[in-house]
Amino acid sequence: MSRRQADRPAGHDDGVRADALARRFTEVYGRAPDGVWRAPGRVNLIGEHTDYNDGYVLPFAIDRSALVAVRLRRPDEVVRDGDGAAAASDVVDLASTYDPDGSGLSRARFRVPGLAPGAVAGWGAYPAGVVHVLGSLDGVEVPGVELLLDSTVPVGAGLSSSHALEVATIVALDDLLGLGLERPAMARLTQRAENEFVGAPTGIMDQSASLLGRAGAALFLDCRTQESELVPLPVAEHGLTVLVVDTGVAHSHADGGYGARRASCERGAAALGVASLRDVPEQADLSALDGETVRRVRHVLSENRRVLEAVERLRAGDVRGVGNLLAASHASLRDDYEVSCPELDLAVDTALAAGAVGARMTGGGFGGSAIALVPAAQGEQVRSAVAEAFAAGGHRAPDVFAVVPGEGAGRVR
C-alpha cells in the first residue's frame, strides 16, 4: 500500500467499490470471490495512550475503509509456488491494489501450517496475523484463502489503516468459516495478531472502534472490561465538522517510541503497587517516581479524566464543549507524554488560531494526523490556514479532509 492513499477519492459508496474490487479479484485469481467485506479506519476523539493502561477511550469509526474480497480455496485445488506444488488447503494468497512504488499489485503468499511471527513482512503481516491467531483456536482449521485488498484509509496517518485490514480479514473469515465469533472476541483476537505476530504492543481501542462503531456516534470503551457505550456525536447537526490533517510524517506502532512509552507506564504502575495505571488514585503521591515516569503517569491519569468529561458533555448534547478538552489533551501528549512532533503541533496551533473549537494530535503520535473540531462555515478557512502554515514552515503539504462518524465492519456483497 502506498503512503498517501488519501490522494485518491475517499470512495464513500462502498457498494460501487465492492463491485469494482470483485471484478478485479476475478481478473487476478481467475474466479469470483465468495464475498466482499469492509472495516473502517477510526479517529480517536480523545483518550490517547490510555487503552493499554486499562483506561478509557472515545474513538469513532470513519467513512474511510479497507475492503477485502475473499475466497476460500476448494479441497481439489492446487497452487504452485517456488517450492513446487502445494495443497490448496495449505496456502494463503494475498494481494493488495496498492504497493510502495505504484507498479501494480503487491503480493504475499504463505502456507498456513507452521506460520509464525516474522514469516510475512510488510502489509501482508496484518492479515497473516489474523490467520495465525484463528488457526490457534481449538477446532478451527483455516483452509487456503485468496484475498484482494482495497483501502481508502491513509497509511501511517494514525487512522488505523492496519487495524482496518485486520478487522476486515477477521470479519470475512468469521463469516466464511461459520465461526460465530462475538465482536469483542474479534477485537481481542486482532489485538493478539498485532501484538504476537506483527510485534506491535497496541491496545484494544482501534479494533473495537472498527468493529463496534456506528454512524453518528462515538464509542465510549472501558479497555479493562471491554464494556462499551455508543455516545451521540452529531457533529453536522451542531454546525460542526471534523477535519483530519494528515501531516505526511509516517509513524509505526512497531517502532521503539511506542513500546518505550508502554514500558514506562508499566514501570510506573509497578512502582506504585498497582496492576495498571487505571488503578492509581487521582491524588496519588508520585514523588517516588523519576521525572520522566511522573510525566507519563500524569498524562494517563489526566487523559482518563478528560475522556469521562467528554462523554458527559456529549450525553448532555454539548458537542462544542468537547473542544477545550481536545486542546488540553494535545498539550498533555506534547509535554507529558512527548509523542507529538513539530508538524502535529503546527497543525493544532494553526487550526485553533483559524477558528477551530478544539484540536489535537490523534493516534499513537511521532507523526500521523491531527484532528480539528471546526464550525462548518470555517472549514475552508482552517484548511487554507494549515496549508499556508506548512508551506511557510518548509514542511510537506498536508492532506486535509473531513470525516464523519460511520458504520462499523460488515459484509458489503
XYZ file of C-alpha atoms in Angstrom:
413
model
C 0.000 0.000 0.000
C 1.203 3.499 -0.700
C 1.725 6.147 1.962
C -0.610 8.768 0.500
C -3.756 6.791 -0.161
C -5.819 9.819 0.805
C -4.797 11.376 -2.506
C -7.391 9.037 -4.064
C -11.110 9.730 -3.824
C -12.453 8.571 -0.479
C -14.872 6.224 -2.211
C -17.726 6.588 0.253
C -20.001 4.391 -1.932
C -18.844 1.065 -0.614
C -21.180 -0.822 -2.946
C -19.522 0.651 -6.035
C -16.055 -0.002 -4.608
C -17.027 -3.566 -3.699
C -18.287 -4.307 -7.198
C -15.070 -2.966 -8.707
C -12.967 -4.968 -6.262
C -14.892 -8.171 -7.039
C -14.235 -7.676 -10.754
C -10.546 -7.072 -10.107
C -10.422 -10.157 -7.881
C -11.763 -12.268 -10.751
C -9.071 -10.855 -13.040
C -6.316 -11.614 -10.516
C -7.383 -15.067 -9.341
C -9.471 -16.353 -12.255
C -12.531 -16.967 -10.088
C -15.106 -14.747 -8.393
C -14.754 -14.048 -4.650
C -17.088 -15.548 -2.066
C -17.871 -12.024 -0.912
C -16.541 -8.575 -0.038
C -16.203 -7.226 3.491
C -15.309 -3.782 4.822
C -13.835 -2.365 8.002
C -13.420 1.346 8.682
C -10.464 3.264 9.954
C -11.003 5.297 13.068
C -10.403 8.701 14.579
C -9.820 8.765 18.295
C -11.713 11.800 19.507
C -9.969 11.671 22.885
C -8.252 9.110 25.096
C -4.728 8.592 23.778
C -2.305 6.005 25.193
C -4.881 5.055 27.809
C -6.023 1.814 26.173
C -3.023 -0.310 27.115
C -3.255 1.161 30.623
C -6.741 -0.336 31.115
C -8.238 3.138 30.769
C -10.983 4.869 28.796
C -11.106 5.889 25.148
C -13.614 7.639 22.881
C -12.954 6.796 19.212
C -15.335 6.730 16.270
C -15.322 4.737 13.048
C -14.845 6.915 9.969
C -16.174 6.892 6.425
C -12.873 5.614 5.001
C -12.403 1.880 4.955
C -10.485 -1.210 3.939
C -12.338 -3.604 1.644
C -11.295 -7.217 1.219
C -12.624 -9.584 -1.422
C -12.065 -13.124 -0.159
C -12.464 -16.648 -1.441
C -11.791 -19.942 0.331
C -9.871 -22.417 -1.797
C -11.710 -25.649 -2.582
C -10.233 -29.010 -1.497
C -9.453 -30.142 -5.046
C -7.477 -27.016 -5.992
C -3.704 -26.908 -6.184
C -1.412 -23.884 -6.377
C 2.275 -23.760 -7.216
C 4.955 -21.640 -5.675
C 8.730 -21.590 -5.676
C 8.837 -24.853 -3.749
C 6.682 -26.743 -6.257
C 3.131 -27.973 -5.829
C 1.361 -27.199 -2.561
C -2.066 -28.347 -1.383
C -4.668 -25.604 -1.644
C -5.655 -26.037 1.970
C -2.119 -25.029 2.965
C -1.777 -21.774 1.037
C -2.972 -18.224 1.645
C -2.516 -15.857 -1.292
C -2.811 -12.142 -0.515
C -2.847 -9.275 -2.993
C -3.198 -5.535 -2.499
C -4.325 -2.985 -5.052
C -1.561 -0.743 -3.647
C 2.153 -1.247 -3.432
C 5.002 1.078 -2.453
C 6.165 2.016 -5.951
C 2.818 2.003 -7.722
C 3.905 -0.600 -10.254
C 0.981 -2.958 -9.754
C -0.306 -5.498 -7.285
C 1.632 -6.222 -4.131
C 1.533 -9.928 -3.227
C 2.204 -12.165 -0.251
C 1.836 -15.952 -0.239
C 2.386 -18.347 2.645
C 1.435 -21.757 3.937
C -0.826 -21.936 6.991
C 0.923 -24.827 8.789
C 3.925 -23.551 10.680
C 3.048 -19.896 10.103
C 4.978 -17.932 12.729
C 5.821 -14.314 13.592
C 8.317 -12.898 11.148
C 7.250 -15.208 8.332
C 5.404 -12.452 6.430
C 6.651 -8.886 6.009
C 5.002 -5.600 5.073
C 1.255 -5.119 4.784
C 0.716 -8.870 4.419
C 1.709 -9.398 8.057
C -1.636 -7.995 9.222
C -3.982 -10.493 7.534
C -1.354 -13.203 8.110
C -1.517 -12.435 11.823
C -5.285 -12.919 11.752
C -4.876 -16.295 10.038
C -2.262 -17.216 12.646
C -4.446 -16.457 15.678
C -7.557 -18.060 14.187
C -5.557 -21.178 13.457
C -4.502 -21.313 17.110
C -8.115 -21.660 18.291
C -9.355 -25.103 19.273
C -11.320 -26.730 16.494
C -10.565 -24.036 13.897
C -8.800 -25.031 10.695
C -8.088 -22.213 8.269
C -8.008 -23.505 4.677
C -6.380 -21.874 1.697
C -7.529 -18.289 1.193
C -7.359 -15.802 -1.668
C -7.686 -12.149 -0.643
C -7.567 -8.859 -2.530
C -7.382 -5.562 -0.626
C -8.545 -2.059 -1.493
C -8.314 0.740 1.069
C -9.043 4.441 1.364
C -7.569 4.703 4.880
C -4.256 6.595 4.645
C -1.276 4.517 5.749
C 0.861 5.858 8.584
C -1.578 8.666 9.328
C -2.712 7.457 12.740
C -6.157 6.492 11.424
C -5.678 2.765 11.993
C -5.196 1.501 8.452
C -3.553 -1.701 9.700
C -6.356 -2.484 12.130
C -8.946 -1.862 9.421
C -7.221 -4.542 7.339
C -7.076 -6.950 10.274
C -10.727 -6.379 11.139
C -11.916 -6.759 7.547
C -9.989 -10.044 7.365
C -11.358 -11.484 10.596
C -14.941 -10.483 9.788
C -14.622 -12.153 6.387
C -13.127 -15.370 7.757
C -15.629 -15.482 10.606
C -18.434 -15.391 8.038
C -16.891 -17.844 5.602
C -15.805 -20.374 8.244
C -19.027 -20.040 10.267
C -17.119 -19.347 13.486
C -19.830 -17.233 15.121
C -17.350 -15.005 16.955
C -18.727 -12.116 19.006
C -17.379 -8.669 18.171
C -15.427 -8.237 21.460
C -13.795 -11.622 20.838
C -12.769 -10.484 17.358
C -11.222 -7.375 18.890
C -9.158 -9.471 21.301
C -8.023 -11.795 18.518
C -6.924 -8.978 16.235
C -5.084 -7.428 19.167
C -3.261 -10.744 19.574
C -2.430 -10.669 15.864
C -0.966 -7.180 16.279
C 0.936 -7.966 19.485
C 2.136 -11.520 18.871
C 2.532 -11.713 15.096
C 3.210 -8.168 13.877
C 5.127 -7.274 17.027
C 3.354 -4.003 17.826
C 2.333 -3.572 21.508
C -1.020 -1.926 20.770
C -4.133 -1.938 22.940
C -7.723 -2.868 22.158
C -9.129 0.500 21.049
C -8.610 0.543 17.291
C -10.106 -2.861 16.586
C -13.059 -2.154 18.872
C -13.862 1.110 17.108
C -13.739 -0.578 13.709
C -15.928 -3.472 14.858
C -18.444 -1.653 17.092
C -18.703 1.846 15.614
C -21.997 3.277 14.388
C -22.912 6.246 12.208
C -23.391 9.443 14.188
C -21.814 8.079 17.358
C -18.547 7.701 19.227
C -17.651 4.534 21.115
C -17.033 5.009 24.826
C -14.919 2.000 25.691
C -13.637 0.748 29.018
C -10.465 -1.016 27.904
C -10.289 -3.121 31.065
C -13.767 -4.624 30.978
C -14.437 -4.058 27.248
C -17.815 -2.647 28.222
C -18.850 -0.073 25.651
C -21.485 2.564 25.028
C -22.398 4.397 21.863
C -22.425 8.109 22.674
C -24.141 10.545 20.284
C -21.690 12.572 18.184
C -23.955 14.589 15.869
C -21.313 16.996 14.600
C -23.215 18.116 11.483
C -26.397 18.811 13.448
C -24.386 21.196 15.616
C -22.925 23.022 12.638
C -19.526 21.380 13.061
C -17.183 19.216 11.049
C -14.175 17.096 11.970
C -11.116 17.794 9.843
C -8.170 15.418 9.698
C -4.756 16.909 8.971
C -2.511 14.123 7.697
C 0.932 15.619 8.190
C 2.640 13.145 5.878
C 5.040 12.202 8.679
C 4.751 8.421 8.791
C 4.608 6.605 12.098
C 4.644 2.948 13.079
C 3.419 1.186 16.205
C 6.203 -1.333 15.706
C 8.830 1.374 16.220
C 10.554 1.772 19.572
C 8.951 5.019 20.762
C 5.533 3.480 21.249
C 6.906 0.465 23.085
C 9.063 2.692 25.285
C 6.010 4.652 26.407
C 4.153 1.473 27.261
C 7.128 0.120 29.208
C 7.379 3.378 31.139
C 3.730 3.102 32.151
C 4.249 -0.484 33.285
C 7.242 0.563 35.392
C 5.191 3.363 36.925
C 2.345 1.019 37.802
C 4.743 -1.468 39.377
C 6.437 1.258 41.434
C 3.035 2.448 42.665
C 1.979 -1.094 43.547
C -0.968 -1.367 41.148
C -1.813 -3.676 38.274
C -2.142 -0.784 35.801
C -2.299 2.994 35.827
C -6.097 2.711 35.756
C -5.855 1.833 39.482
C -3.827 4.885 40.544
C -5.904 7.277 42.723
C -6.272 10.804 41.391
C -4.377 12.312 44.317
C -1.662 9.653 44.419
C 1.798 10.624 45.644
C 4.136 10.326 42.635
C 7.212 11.681 44.395
C 8.963 8.306 44.435
C 8.980 8.167 40.624
C 11.628 9.662 38.367
C 10.697 12.782 36.417
C 10.030 11.048 33.112
C 7.780 8.422 34.668
C 5.889 11.120 36.575
C 5.105 12.825 33.277
C 3.935 9.592 31.646
C 1.702 8.707 34.606
C 0.328 12.253 34.823
C -0.747 12.147 31.198
C -2.605 8.862 31.575
C -4.422 9.990 34.738
C -5.438 13.342 33.263
C -6.418 11.825 29.914
C -8.769 9.364 31.591
C -10.456 12.283 33.349
C -10.801 14.139 30.043
C -12.459 11.140 28.397
C -15.015 10.848 31.188
C -15.760 14.560 30.994
C -16.090 14.428 27.196
C -18.604 11.591 27.492
C -20.685 13.588 29.961
C -20.689 16.615 27.668
C -21.749 14.561 24.665
C -24.510 12.865 26.643
C -25.748 16.345 27.502
C -25.649 17.396 23.834
C -22.726 19.792 24.305
C -20.628 18.843 21.286
C -18.798 22.173 21.133
C -17.895 21.819 24.778
C -15.580 18.950 23.910
C -13.279 21.372 22.097
C -11.287 22.632 25.074
C -10.741 19.037 26.205
C -9.140 18.255 22.836
C -6.723 21.142 23.228
C -5.836 20.062 26.773
C -5.263 16.516 25.539
C -2.814 17.722 22.916
C -0.861 19.776 25.451
C -0.556 16.716 27.684
C 0.531 14.478 24.803
C 3.072 17.070 23.712
C 4.540 17.956 27.109
C 3.977 14.984 29.406
C 3.843 12.008 27.045
C 6.182 13.553 24.474
C 4.711 11.857 21.410
C 3.969 14.904 19.271
C 6.211 16.406 16.594
C 6.651 19.885 15.064
C 4.221 19.178 12.221
C 1.484 17.993 14.583
C 1.999 20.990 16.873
C 1.831 23.342 13.888
C -1.378 21.746 12.630
C -3.051 22.034 16.039
C -1.907 25.578 16.781
C -2.844 26.820 13.313
C -6.277 25.193 13.351
C -7.089 26.738 16.738
C -5.903 30.172 15.616
C -8.012 29.893 12.438
C -11.266 29.177 14.289
C -11.349 25.528 15.374
C -13.157 24.989 18.674
C -10.696 22.236 19.533
C -7.775 20.348 18.014
C -5.226 17.721 18.968
C -2.973 15.030 17.577
C -4.709 11.682 17.216
C -3.239 8.199 17.173
C -0.001 6.912 18.635
C 1.997 10.011 17.728
C 5.532 10.573 16.410
C 3.808 11.679 13.190
C 0.479 10.842 11.657
C -2.519 13.125 11.926
C -4.148 15.847 13.944
C -7.887 16.416 14.162
C -9.760 19.686 14.468
C -13.368 20.246 15.528
C -14.350 23.153 13.318
C -17.508 25.208 12.672
C -18.623 24.028 9.231
C -18.688 27.587 7.889
C -14.998 27.977 8.735
C -13.823 24.677 7.323
C -12.170 26.134 4.234
C -10.586 28.877 6.305
C -8.941 26.306 8.562
C -7.845 24.158 5.605
C -6.202 27.121 3.901
C -4.532 28.349 7.068
C -2.990 24.936 7.762
C -1.766 24.559 4.190
C -0.201 28.020 4.263
C 1.459 27.407 7.628
C 3.021 24.167 6.414
C 4.307 25.838 3.274
C 5.766 28.732 5.272
C 7.469 26.269 7.614
C 9.032 24.326 4.760
C 7.017 21.199 5.516
C 5.496 18.769 3.075
C 1.965 19.819 2.081
C -0.534 18.127 4.436
C -3.619 16.267 3.285
C -6.632 17.871 4.954
C -10.024 16.183 4.682
C -13.297 15.858 6.567
C -14.519 12.660 8.201
C -17.837 11.716 9.736
C -18.680 9.034 12.307
C -19.500 5.977 10.186
C -20.652 2.381 10.437
C -18.540 -0.441 11.812
C -17.297 -3.505 9.955
C -19.526 -5.835 7.974
C -20.234 -7.595 4.717
C -20.774 -5.412 1.644
C -21.655 -8.043 -1.001
